[in-house]
XYZ file of C-alpha atoms in Angstrom:
719
model
C -27.362 -22.492 -7.873
C -29.315 -19.225 -8.191
C -28.019 -15.727 -7.624
C -27.966 -14.514 -4.027
C -30.895 -12.214 -3.323
C -30.612 -9.172 -1.163
C -31.776 -10.205 2.273
C -32.927 -7.937 5.093
C -30.580 -7.889 8.097
C -31.288 -10.623 10.609
C -31.433 -8.071 13.419
C -31.761 -4.392 12.620
C -30.197 -1.952 15.088
C -32.633 0.124 17.133
C -33.498 3.291 15.167
C -34.260 5.296 18.336
C -30.820 4.568 19.790
C -29.145 5.527 16.517
C -31.151 8.729 16.288
C -29.970 9.729 19.754
C -26.334 9.118 18.803
C -26.673 11.152 15.623
C -28.084 14.031 17.671
C -25.020 13.742 19.920
C -22.886 14.093 16.814
C -24.927 17.067 15.612
C -24.343 18.887 18.880
C -20.580 18.343 18.517
C -20.198 18.792 14.739
C -23.184 19.189 12.381
C -21.145 17.988 9.411
C -20.476 14.697 11.182
C -24.205 14.136 11.828
C -25.072 14.903 8.205
C -22.411 12.484 7.013
C -23.526 9.757 9.426
C -27.049 9.955 8.021
C -25.695 8.920 4.624
C -24.481 5.596 6.041
C -26.639 2.507 6.340
C -27.885 1.338 9.741
C -25.122 -1.225 10.140
C -22.425 1.326 9.394
C -23.999 3.872 11.749
C -24.181 1.298 14.538
C -20.491 0.381 14.255
C -19.246 3.968 13.905
C -21.176 5.282 16.926
C -21.134 2.300 19.275
C -20.706 3.147 22.967
C -18.605 -0.017 23.396
C -15.017 0.725 24.431
C -13.724 -2.464 22.748
C -15.164 -3.239 19.299
C -14.218 -5.380 16.297
C -16.062 -4.915 12.984
C -16.250 -7.773 10.487
C -16.625 -5.868 7.224
C -17.646 -7.750 4.115
C -15.791 -6.814 0.952
C -17.067 -3.541 -0.528
C -19.149 -2.741 2.554
C -17.750 0.742 3.224
C -15.314 -0.085 6.020
C -13.135 2.935 5.220
C -16.114 5.237 5.689
C -16.906 3.543 9.008
C -13.287 3.924 10.092
C -13.250 7.644 9.292
C -16.567 8.276 11.034
C -15.404 6.357 14.104
C -12.280 8.518 14.397
C -14.408 11.666 14.141
C -16.897 10.276 16.664
C -14.147 9.519 19.182
C -12.630 12.969 18.679
C -15.695 15.212 18.499
C -18.177 13.302 20.674
C -15.951 11.383 23.088
C -13.445 14.245 23.352
C -10.281 12.251 22.602
C -7.514 14.431 21.181
C -6.254 13.416 17.736
C -2.646 13.356 18.954
C -3.732 10.777 21.554
C -5.089 8.404 18.897
C -3.076 5.670 17.208
C -4.797 4.993 13.883
C -3.080 2.273 11.872
C -3.648 1.409 8.221
C -2.065 -1.203 5.963
C -0.503 1.421 3.671
C 0.575 5.027 4.058
C -1.666 5.940 1.116
C -4.705 4.758 3.071
C -3.591 6.833 6.069
C -3.118 9.930 3.884
C -6.590 9.524 2.396
C -8.079 9.163 5.872
C -6.298 12.282 7.138
C -7.450 14.195 4.053
C -11.079 13.297 4.785
C -10.795 14.232 8.435
C -9.223 17.628 7.765
C -12.112 18.660 5.534
C -14.747 17.813 8.139
C -13.040 19.238 11.209
C -14.348 22.664 12.260
C -10.847 24.174 12.259
C -7.380 23.120 11.037
C -5.781 20.622 13.413
C -2.697 21.561 15.387
C 0.756 20.527 14.207
C 1.440 16.943 15.191
C -2.245 16.061 15.520
C -1.805 13.074 13.191
C 1.575 11.943 14.547
C 0.246 8.418 15.228
C -1.703 7.989 11.975
C 0.004 5.587 9.569
C 1.222 2.037 9.190
C 2.035 -0.004 12.268
C 5.742 0.438 11.472
C 5.363 4.221 11.395
C 3.340 4.273 14.625
C 5.866 1.995 16.345
C 8.769 4.234 15.294
C 7.049 7.394 16.560
C 6.224 5.778 19.902
C 9.766 4.483 20.350
C 11.253 7.880 19.522
C 8.977 9.960 21.755
C 6.816 7.967 24.198
C 8.439 4.663 25.149
C 11.524 3.728 27.160
C 14.264 1.816 25.329
C 16.163 0.933 28.505
C 17.326 -2.670 28.464
C 16.555 -3.180 24.771
C 20.120 -2.701 23.537
C 19.157 0.370 21.484
C 19.604 4.028 22.364
C 17.374 7.060 21.697
C 17.992 8.526 18.271
C 18.314 5.101 16.632
C 18.352 4.834 12.854
C 16.092 2.688 10.697
C 17.576 0.084 8.371
C 15.770 -0.330 5.064
C 15.925 -3.370 2.800
C 18.995 -2.190 0.900
C 20.813 -1.356 4.141
C 19.896 -4.733 5.606
C 21.326 -6.574 2.602
C 24.503 -4.512 2.755
C 24.949 -5.334 6.455
C 24.274 -9.039 5.815
C 26.855 -9.158 3.030
C 29.443 -7.546 5.310
C 28.727 -10.020 8.124
C 28.951 -13.036 5.818
C 32.275 -11.801 4.480
C 33.761 -10.843 7.870
C 32.818 -14.105 9.593
C 33.301 -16.457 6.612
C 29.725 -17.751 6.844
C 28.261 -20.175 4.339
C 24.719 -18.956 3.615
C 23.040 -20.179 0.432
C 20.839 -18.200 -1.970
C 22.003 -14.588 -1.338
C 18.981 -13.143 -3.166
C 16.709 -14.826 -0.609
C 18.563 -13.992 2.610
C 15.894 -11.593 3.883
C 12.970 -13.898 3.120
C 14.821 -16.864 4.648
C 15.552 -14.856 7.808
C 11.855 -13.923 8.006
C 10.945 -17.591 7.687
C 13.450 -18.529 10.372
C 11.870 -16.022 12.766
C 8.416 -17.506 12.061
C 9.618 -21.087 12.509
C 9.040 -21.980 8.862
C 11.260 -24.205 6.664
C 14.223 -22.204 5.373
C 15.958 -24.681 3.107
C 15.812 -23.854 -0.585
C 16.398 -25.754 -3.784
C 18.222 -29.051 -3.237
C 19.617 -28.194 0.217
C 19.843 -31.379 2.310
C 21.364 -29.811 5.414
C 21.294 -26.458 7.145
C 23.775 -23.743 6.263
C 24.941 -20.892 8.540
C 21.639 -18.987 8.415
C 21.081 -19.233 12.183
C 24.530 -17.805 12.902
C 23.889 -15.009 10.427
C 20.604 -14.175 12.161
C 22.319 -13.941 15.545
C 25.179 -11.778 14.263
C 22.732 -9.592 12.344
C 20.702 -8.936 15.514
C 23.842 -8.113 17.503
C 25.180 -5.789 14.793
C 21.942 -3.805 14.664
C 22.192 -3.087 18.381
C 25.888 -2.304 18.137
C 25.313 0.265 15.386
C 22.028 1.520 16.951
C 19.790 0.804 13.970
C 16.513 -1.099 13.846
C 15.017 -2.937 10.929
C 11.261 -2.917 10.406
C 10.680 -6.078 12.462
C 12.646 -4.539 15.348
C 10.323 -1.521 15.354
C 7.279 -3.743 15.829
C 8.835 -6.107 18.383
C 10.483 -3.404 20.502
C 7.395 -1.195 20.540
C 5.284 -4.169 21.616
C 7.774 -5.164 24.295
C 8.083 -1.598 25.621
C 4.297 -1.162 25.682
C 3.868 -4.416 27.617
C 6.137 -3.328 30.477
C 3.409 -1.090 31.903
C -0.377 -0.936 32.125
C -0.449 2.827 32.721
C -2.733 4.702 30.276
C -0.791 5.983 27.289
C -3.347 6.610 24.522
C -6.937 7.719 24.323
C -7.863 5.406 21.441
C -6.448 2.780 19.116
C -8.098 2.302 15.710
C -6.847 -0.523 13.462
C -7.674 -1.076 9.803
C -7.150 -4.407 7.977
C -6.891 -6.326 11.228
C -6.687 -9.661 9.403
C -3.319 -8.690 7.886
C -1.476 -8.428 11.206
C 1.502 -10.769 11.573
C 2.220 -12.304 15.030
C 4.500 -9.476 16.180
C 1.953 -6.911 14.996
C -0.835 -8.725 16.833
C 1.183 -8.474 20.060
C 1.724 -4.758 19.449
C -1.999 -4.216 18.779
C -2.844 -6.064 22.005
C -0.380 -3.928 23.967
C -1.744 -0.734 22.416
C -5.314 -1.756 23.227
C -4.459 -2.550 26.836
C -2.940 0.905 27.322
C -5.783 2.890 25.762
C -9.338 3.670 26.797
C -10.867 2.860 23.373
C -10.110 0.077 20.878
C -11.752 -0.219 17.469
C -10.675 -2.591 14.685
C -12.047 -3.237 11.191
C -11.263 -5.929 8.642
C -12.365 -8.994 6.700
C -11.015 -12.480 7.486
C -11.992 -13.547 3.963
C -9.276 -11.221 2.635
C -6.432 -12.627 4.737
C -3.809 -13.350 2.042
C -0.456 -12.746 3.741
C 0.202 -16.119 5.351
C 3.822 -16.013 4.181
C 4.425 -13.176 6.656
C 2.529 -14.873 9.473
C -0.972 -13.381 9.262
C -4.054 -15.606 9.493
C -7.846 -15.113 9.457
C -8.166 -16.464 13.010
C -6.789 -13.213 14.449
C -10.309 -11.774 14.534
C -11.648 -14.385 16.906
C -8.433 -14.470 18.936
C -8.316 -10.718 19.526
C -12.062 -10.499 20.111
C -11.718 -13.049 22.889
C -8.494 -11.784 24.448
C -9.611 -8.133 24.484
C -13.262 -8.938 25.278
C -14.561 -6.980 22.291
C -18.094 -6.418 21.108
C -18.502 -7.524 17.488
C -20.297 -5.839 14.607
C -21.001 -6.775 10.991
C -21.151 -4.763 7.775
C -23.161 -7.132 5.555
C -23.935 -4.977 2.506
C -21.687 -4.859 -0.555
C -21.953 -1.578 -2.474
C -19.298 -2.369 -5.079
C -20.089 -5.439 -7.154
C -23.023 -6.908 -9.047
C -24.834 -10.009 -7.714
C -23.192 -12.134 -10.418
C -19.687 -11.138 -9.329
C -20.486 -11.761 -5.675
C -21.994 -15.169 -6.466
C -18.762 -16.185 -8.213
C -16.689 -14.781 -5.330
C -18.794 -16.646 -2.767
C -18.297 -19.870 -4.721
C -14.530 -19.264 -4.764
C -14.495 -19.206 -0.956
C -16.483 -22.418 -0.673
C -16.828 -23.658 2.895
C -14.036 -21.516 4.334
C -15.956 -18.241 4.054
C -16.432 -16.396 7.339
C -19.330 -14.169 8.312
C -22.690 -13.765 6.643
C -23.346 -14.362 2.950
C -22.320 -11.621 0.539
C -25.230 -9.240 0.058
C -25.176 -7.110 -3.106
C -27.063 -3.811 -3.108
C -26.759 -3.428 -6.886
C -29.039 -4.472 -9.706
C -28.375 -7.588 -11.769
C -25.490 -7.205 -14.228
C -23.660 -9.278 -16.832
C -22.523 -12.817 -16.113
C -18.950 -13.616 -15.184
C -17.252 -14.849 -18.354
C -15.008 -17.935 -18.129
C -12.973 -18.240 -21.347
C -10.577 -20.853 -22.670
C -7.553 -19.491 -24.577
C -5.028 -21.608 -26.428
C -1.952 -19.820 -25.030
C -1.215 -16.680 -23.000
C -0.194 -15.005 -26.270
C -3.639 -15.694 -27.759
C -5.249 -14.202 -24.677
C -3.047 -11.104 -24.962
C -4.172 -10.573 -28.561
C -7.797 -10.925 -27.503
C -7.371 -8.506 -24.579
C -5.789 -5.837 -26.798
C -8.954 -5.779 -28.906
C -11.284 -6.146 -25.925
C -9.721 -3.298 -23.953
C -9.659 -1.034 -27.013
C -13.400 -1.557 -27.439
C -14.116 -0.901 -23.778
C -12.039 2.277 -23.877
C -13.811 3.475 -27.021
C -17.064 2.863 -25.158
C -16.086 5.254 -22.381
C -14.199 3.075 -19.871
C -10.953 4.712 -18.729
C -7.771 2.678 -19.186
C -7.106 2.892 -15.441
C -10.442 1.175 -14.752
C -9.323 -1.950 -16.648
C -7.228 -4.510 -14.771
C -5.539 -7.827 -15.483
C -4.836 -9.851 -12.353
C -2.747 -13.004 -12.165
C -1.270 -15.296 -9.547
C 2.365 -14.533 -10.482
C 4.347 -11.716 -12.114
C 5.595 -14.049 -14.810
C 2.059 -14.515 -16.139
C 1.654 -10.770 -16.579
C 4.842 -10.243 -18.602
C 3.467 -11.721 -21.849
C 0.235 -9.738 -21.625
C 2.040 -6.477 -20.847
C 4.406 -6.864 -23.778
C 1.636 -7.535 -26.293
C -0.711 -4.815 -25.021
C 2.063 -2.246 -25.299
C 2.930 -3.441 -28.803
C -0.699 -2.858 -29.783
C -0.708 0.658 -28.359
C -2.703 -0.136 -25.222
C -1.225 1.945 -22.364
C -0.220 -0.056 -19.286
C 0.385 1.386 -15.825
C 3.696 0.511 -14.259
C 3.599 -2.383 -11.792
C 4.148 -1.801 -8.052
C 5.959 -5.108 -7.634
C 9.488 -5.318 -6.247
C 11.209 -3.243 -3.600
C 13.027 0.054 -3.935
C 16.295 -1.812 -4.448
C 14.833 -3.066 -7.750
C 14.438 0.594 -8.803
C 17.981 1.956 -8.565
C 17.211 5.629 -9.295
C 14.407 5.753 -6.722
C 16.550 3.903 -4.164
C 19.385 6.431 -4.735
C 16.989 9.349 -4.301
C 15.627 8.007 -1.007
C 19.175 7.456 0.302
C 20.063 10.989 -0.804
C 17.109 12.616 0.972
C 17.711 10.585 4.127
C 21.487 11.079 4.289
C 21.181 14.818 3.570
C 19.370 15.373 6.874
C 21.537 12.843 8.731
C 24.576 13.995 10.710
C 27.075 11.572 9.147
C 29.014 13.301 6.298
C 30.484 10.013 5.096
C 27.053 8.567 4.399
C 26.030 11.517 2.237
C 29.430 11.485 0.544
C 28.866 7.901 -0.605
C 25.491 8.843 -2.092
C 26.796 11.952 -3.863
C 29.614 9.921 -5.433
C 27.324 7.122 -6.657
C 28.755 5.910 -9.971
C 25.373 6.074 -11.752
C 23.519 9.077 -10.376
C 26.181 10.959 -8.399
C 28.545 13.773 -9.338
C 31.904 12.160 -10.013
C 35.080 10.896 -8.421
C 36.257 11.104 -4.805
C 38.439 14.112 -5.706
C 35.304 16.205 -6.133
C 34.425 16.159 -2.427
C 37.817 15.576 -0.857
C 38.194 14.399 2.716
C 34.956 13.948 4.695
C 36.236 15.706 7.850
C 38.556 18.577 6.984
C 39.959 20.839 9.682
C 38.336 24.223 10.289
C 34.735 23.360 9.483
C 32.157 24.317 12.118
C 29.793 21.630 13.500
C 26.528 21.468 11.534
C 23.024 20.089 12.052
C 23.060 17.990 8.888
C 25.434 16.314 6.491
C 24.218 18.564 3.665
C 25.204 21.671 5.635
C 28.588 20.089 6.384
C 29.386 19.539 2.713
C 28.157 22.997 1.724
C 30.575 24.528 4.250
C 33.394 22.234 3.168
C 33.010 22.929 -0.564
C 32.707 26.662 0.001
C 35.895 26.569 2.077
C 37.700 24.630 -0.692
C 36.113 25.790 -3.964
C 39.034 24.807 -6.168
C 41.044 26.846 -8.666
C 38.942 29.711 -10.113
C 37.649 28.855 -13.563
C 38.573 25.184 -13.306
C 36.255 22.271 -13.991
C 36.582 21.223 -10.336
C 35.303 24.620 -9.193
C 32.321 24.414 -11.552
C 31.487 20.915 -10.307
C 31.778 21.906 -6.643
C 29.565 24.946 -7.265
C 27.022 22.601 -8.859
C 27.074 20.278 -5.829
C 26.634 23.226 -3.432
C 23.611 24.479 -5.399
C 22.149 20.970 -5.438
C 22.551 20.552 -1.666
C 21.081 23.999 -0.993
C 18.019 22.984 -2.988
C 17.642 19.906 -0.797
C 17.840 22.000 2.381
C 15.324 24.554 1.093
C 12.830 21.880 0.077
C 9.322 22.662 1.296
C 7.735 19.804 3.233
C 5.314 18.406 2.145
C 6.313 18.863 -1.492
C 3.955 20.205 -4.142
C 4.245 21.075 -7.813
C 6.874 19.150 -9.800
C 9.482 17.939 -7.287
C 11.655 16.372 -9.998
C 12.230 19.817 -11.485
C 12.280 21.579 -8.119
C 15.037 19.283 -6.852
C 17.062 19.574 -10.055
C 17.014 15.803 -10.527
C 16.791 15.573 -14.318
C 20.571 15.943 -14.903
C 21.206 13.247 -12.302
C 18.945 10.769 -14.137
C 21.239 10.550 -17.189
C 18.949 12.024 -19.902
C 20.886 10.327 -22.739
C 20.974 6.891 -21.098
C 18.697 4.104 -22.297
C 17.269 3.713 -18.766
C 16.362 7.402 -18.402
C 12.624 6.873 -18.968
C 12.546 4.030 -16.436
C 14.558 5.990 -13.871
C 12.380 9.081 -14.290
C 9.240 6.990 -13.881
C 10.567 5.328 -10.715
C 11.685 8.633 -9.202
C 8.315 10.243 -9.903
C 6.537 7.347 -8.226
C 8.824 7.551 -5.184
C 8.229 11.290 -4.875
C 4.496 10.885 -5.336
C 4.404 8.331 -2.533
C 6.646 10.553 -0.432
C 4.235 13.468 -0.834
C 1.387 11.249 0.391
C 3.504 9.986 3.271
C 4.567 13.474 4.325
C 0.924 14.479 4.757
C 0.689 11.926 7.563
C 4.307 12.144 8.791
C 5.445 15.801 8.685
C 8.822 14.812 10.162
C 11.119 14.259 7.174
C 13.084 11.379 8.655
C 9.927 9.579 9.754
C 8.326 10.034 6.323
C 11.363 8.606 4.550
C 11.612 5.620 6.868
C 7.892 4.947 6.457
C 8.223 5.096 2.685
C 11.144 2.672 2.769
C 9.115 0.295 4.924
C 6.100 0.470 2.610
C 8.061 -0.117 -0.584
C 6.548 0.789 -3.982
C 2.764 0.826 -3.797
C 0.039 0.747 -6.432
C -1.189 4.336 -6.434
C -4.416 3.435 -8.217
C -4.646 6.602 -10.351
C -2.008 5.929 -13.021
C -3.494 6.197 -16.492
C -3.183 2.825 -18.203
C -4.411 -0.744 -17.874
C -3.423 -2.067 -14.459
C -1.509 -5.380 -14.524
C -1.175 -6.688 -10.981
C -0.647 -9.853 -9.021
C -3.579 -10.878 -6.851
C -1.627 -9.786 -3.770
C -0.875 -6.339 -5.219
C -4.519 -5.790 -6.233
C -5.832 -5.977 -2.680
C -7.482 -2.744 -1.602
C -8.119 -1.570 -5.187
C -11.223 -1.708 -7.377
C -11.915 -1.433 -11.098
C -14.859 -1.405 -13.481
C -13.661 -4.401 -15.500
C -11.333 -7.142 -14.220
C -9.655 -10.020 -16.055
C -8.311 -12.915 -13.970
C -5.721 -14.422 -16.285
C -4.332 -17.970 -16.344
C -6.598 -19.599 -13.750
C -5.386 -23.116 -14.528
C -5.217 -26.014 -12.148
C -1.737 -25.894 -10.591
C -1.680 -22.080 -10.761
C -4.926 -21.275 -8.918
C -4.311 -22.951 -6.568
C -0.533 -23.345 -6.819
C 0.392 -27.011 -6.889
C 2.582 -26.644 -3.772
C -0.403 -25.445 -1.722
C -1.951 -28.925 -1.619
C 0.657 -29.958 0.959
C -0.575 -27.356 3.466
C -4.238 -26.885 4.341
C -3.735 -23.265 5.457
C -1.914 -22.460 2.215
C -4.719 -24.033 0.178
C -7.326 -21.970 2.016
C -5.288 -18.850 1.337
C -5.284 -19.646 -2.387
C -9.090 -19.628 -2.214
C -9.042 -16.247 -0.510
C -6.678 -14.920 -3.198
C -9.176 -15.890 -5.889
C -11.921 -14.270 -3.817
C -9.918 -11.042 -3.522
C -9.321 -10.977 -7.282
C -12.980 -11.456 -8.147
C -14.188 -8.889 -5.644
C -12.006 -6.111 -7.136
C -14.560 -5.684 -9.947
C -17.547 -3.383 -9.935
C -19.282 -4.156 -13.233
C -17.774 -7.140 -15.077
C -15.284 -9.986 -14.736
C -13.598 -12.301 -17.215
C -11.679 -15.389 -16.078
C -9.309 -17.152 -18.446
C -7.477 -20.468 -18.515
C -4.973 -21.717 -21.107
C -4.671 -24.966 -23.010
C -0.914 -24.393 -23.010
C -0.130 -22.513 -19.780
C 3.126 -20.553 -19.538
C 4.025 -21.930 -16.102
C 5.418 -25.436 -15.829
C 3.243 -26.428 -12.877
C 0.095 -25.311 -14.704
C -2.114 -28.097 -16.043
C -4.041 -27.801 -19.350
C -7.375 -27.530 -17.570
C -9.299 -24.882 -15.653
C -8.944 -24.546 -11.902
C -11.253 -26.906 -10.069
C -12.722 -23.863 -8.307
C -13.972 -22.418 -11.602
C -16.011 -25.553 -12.195
C -17.834 -24.961 -8.905
C -19.081 -21.515 -9.897
C -22.868 -21.199 -10.343
C -24.257 -21.391 -13.880
C -26.736 -18.625 -13.031
C -23.825 -16.221 -12.522
C -21.271 -17.486 -15.073
C -20.986 -18.064 -18.804
C -18.436 -20.630 -19.976
C -16.952 -20.477 -23.485
C -14.068 -21.940 -25.472
C -14.222 -19.306 -28.249
C -12.866 -15.954 -27.178
C -13.032 -14.368 -30.656
C -16.799 -14.784 -30.857
C -17.305 -13.033 -27.528
C -16.069 -9.593 -28.499
C -19.079 -7.344 -27.898
C -20.058 -4.196 -29.706
C -18.574 -0.998 -28.270
C -20.337 0.381 -25.246
C -22.323 3.589 -25.712
C -20.470 6.749 -24.697
C -22.007 7.995 -21.480
C -21.209 10.648 -18.903
C -23.159 9.620 -15.805
C -23.664 12.265 -13.180
C -25.642 12.950 -10.048
C -27.733 16.000 -9.316
C -25.336 16.942 -6.514
C -22.178 16.830 -8.663
C -23.156 17.420 -12.335
C -20.452 17.276 -14.985
C -18.711 20.620 -15.400
C -19.174 21.765 -11.802
C -16.254 23.948 -10.692
C -14.710 22.665 -7.455
C -11.660 23.236 -5.277
C -9.500 20.772 -3.338
C -7.103 21.821 -0.561
C -4.129 20.035 -2.157
C -4.900 19.858 -5.892
C -6.482 23.324 -6.228
C -9.252 24.193 -8.727
C -10.811 21.511 -10.883
C -13.906 20.513 -12.838
C -16.205 17.512 -12.323
C -15.931 15.001 -15.160
C -18.523 12.502 -13.950
C -20.112 11.174 -10.800
C -22.370 8.416 -9.614
C -23.946 7.293 -6.371
C -20.600 6.432 -4.784
C -17.902 8.742 -6.183
C -17.142 11.920 -8.111
C -14.241 12.189 -10.593
C -12.564 15.588 -11.008
C -9.903 16.835 -13.420
C -7.245 19.044 -11.772
C -5.162 20.210 -14.715
C -1.558 18.995 -14.371
C -2.580 16.692 -11.498
C -4.915 14.797 -13.839
C -8.068 12.926 -12.832
C -8.755 12.171 -9.165
C -11.706 10.126 -7.835
C -13.283 10.941 -4.448
C -15.776 8.915 -2.435
C -18.974 10.870 -1.813
C -18.862 9.903 1.857
C -16.694 12.509 3.585
C -16.052 14.154 0.193
C -13.231 16.756 0.567
C -14.367 18.934 -2.372
C -15.787 22.426 -2.151
C -17.989 23.838 -4.913
C -16.818 27.142 -6.368
C -19.647 29.705 -6.541
C -20.520 30.769 -10.058
């Protein structure tokens, strides 16, 4: 099998029609027209289509984010749809923040407050609509409802099981089993031969949420979809959906309802990257929504990310299940994909420590090196050895906030401080790990003589000032400390900038002498960094916190260190050099997937996603003695199907260590290294390097930040 050659499009869009649309854009916003001219013809066609219902099938690395941003600007500036009347949904809040950042820098004037109120994840959009636009009558919930995060859900489930003496197996898996029950999937675990009380727990859990007026994240989606479907009256000017293939059934119904109550619908995604079958998504949603909403369809066939060799291997991984046209690389021929046999995972880790050190010495940043694996367990051995050898590793995004106790405490603190329930904040302040002390410190939650307040933080400030304790006593000093801490929370600027850990006075709360201090500080910094991104899209504090809790920890993509990620966690990211570790039969694909055709197809798409994260080079390993019990001492059958023209197979890793790469500082004429620039959020900086697709800038304490050249938010500083 030879390498795929770049093919001309089967049917080029009409240049005269595109030219007319670009002139329309120029009349509305010259910057938009100039930016559109930097797109290829396929991207221009999708972004400026006159169709009111459109679905774009975007091949991996084809610039779908740029098309999405240009479409939003086109609808706003050319079609005249107000930003606050657009619902723009992304898979992560980070993606929404990046989109908003691009839009702000191209708009002719700063947008009004609340302009981006419906930009964010589907959960965030659903919450905003339910709070401000939709009628909850008959749903069982009341306006002003709270949002139940994962930790709160588990706490409520534990209470219900205890109160009603229910027998529900596997407590650590209650949430995932309830999700499976809702999707009609098997919910028995381990050696269970009969059902337990899971169904009763689900019913009582649903009733308790209505009784206490709180929704979990599934409720937000289902209730928003149900409320939208009760009317066909126009509600929105436009609905724009990113990553359409990742929508679960409830989300698909919400998207359909949003589309039916808006004048414009535009969706982008790639069925070949549908990898969330466990939550109900499937690649068929493209065809189903295209038919039900009567959408025009568009393709983005050109890949601007990866070399032809990488795309040939990725195409082979998909096999016959690939959807859309063949992958079309726009880049020159590169190095072959390396398929290496290692004796054990430990031997591979030793090899990677040397390999990554050489790549870094040759000019590749640590953060542009990634190890991807099917499971977290596979990554543990590699992480441990790389760190022992002095190779920096970025912290993994896996797990929820409840697995990061300091970050979970901080999010509860910020949320309860602006809540109206003093008892809730009291529980957080008296946390036995990160709180201030015993119950005596705060006293009774509702003392007589305290005026009503807008927030729990104000309540406790009033209470502690009214009862400061004996002058000079330890209790007085502690209560003064709590008052100062709560005042800092209330005076917090939103969105946060600078060093929020110091600004909030959190260091004393993170137990500086405790062995877990470094871990807690790292987790808190990540939570605050994500919160700052979220607050750019959701200025309302409560909404931002609930969105962050729904998202969970995310890979931020700019941490300095080798990235070690599962294939699921790597989706949406890209790196210069990627290692796919432990691709043995029984691991890729997982042995259990052979019992389910859809699951087996998803394993193929996972391998495809992993391969297509790489820009310049890929290594794939398999182990003679795999760490996982289900792994067989042989390579995945899918590796054997990869084309010889694109791959090099070897059973001697030590002999493959190349000489260090030459130190280079590539740059473009537009953004030469050393150029002084300014960014609205990060301030002044200097260009480190740039190429045809992105520019990397150093912003002092904010570190290095990459920016796509399309819709680049940087301004050059005059000399």
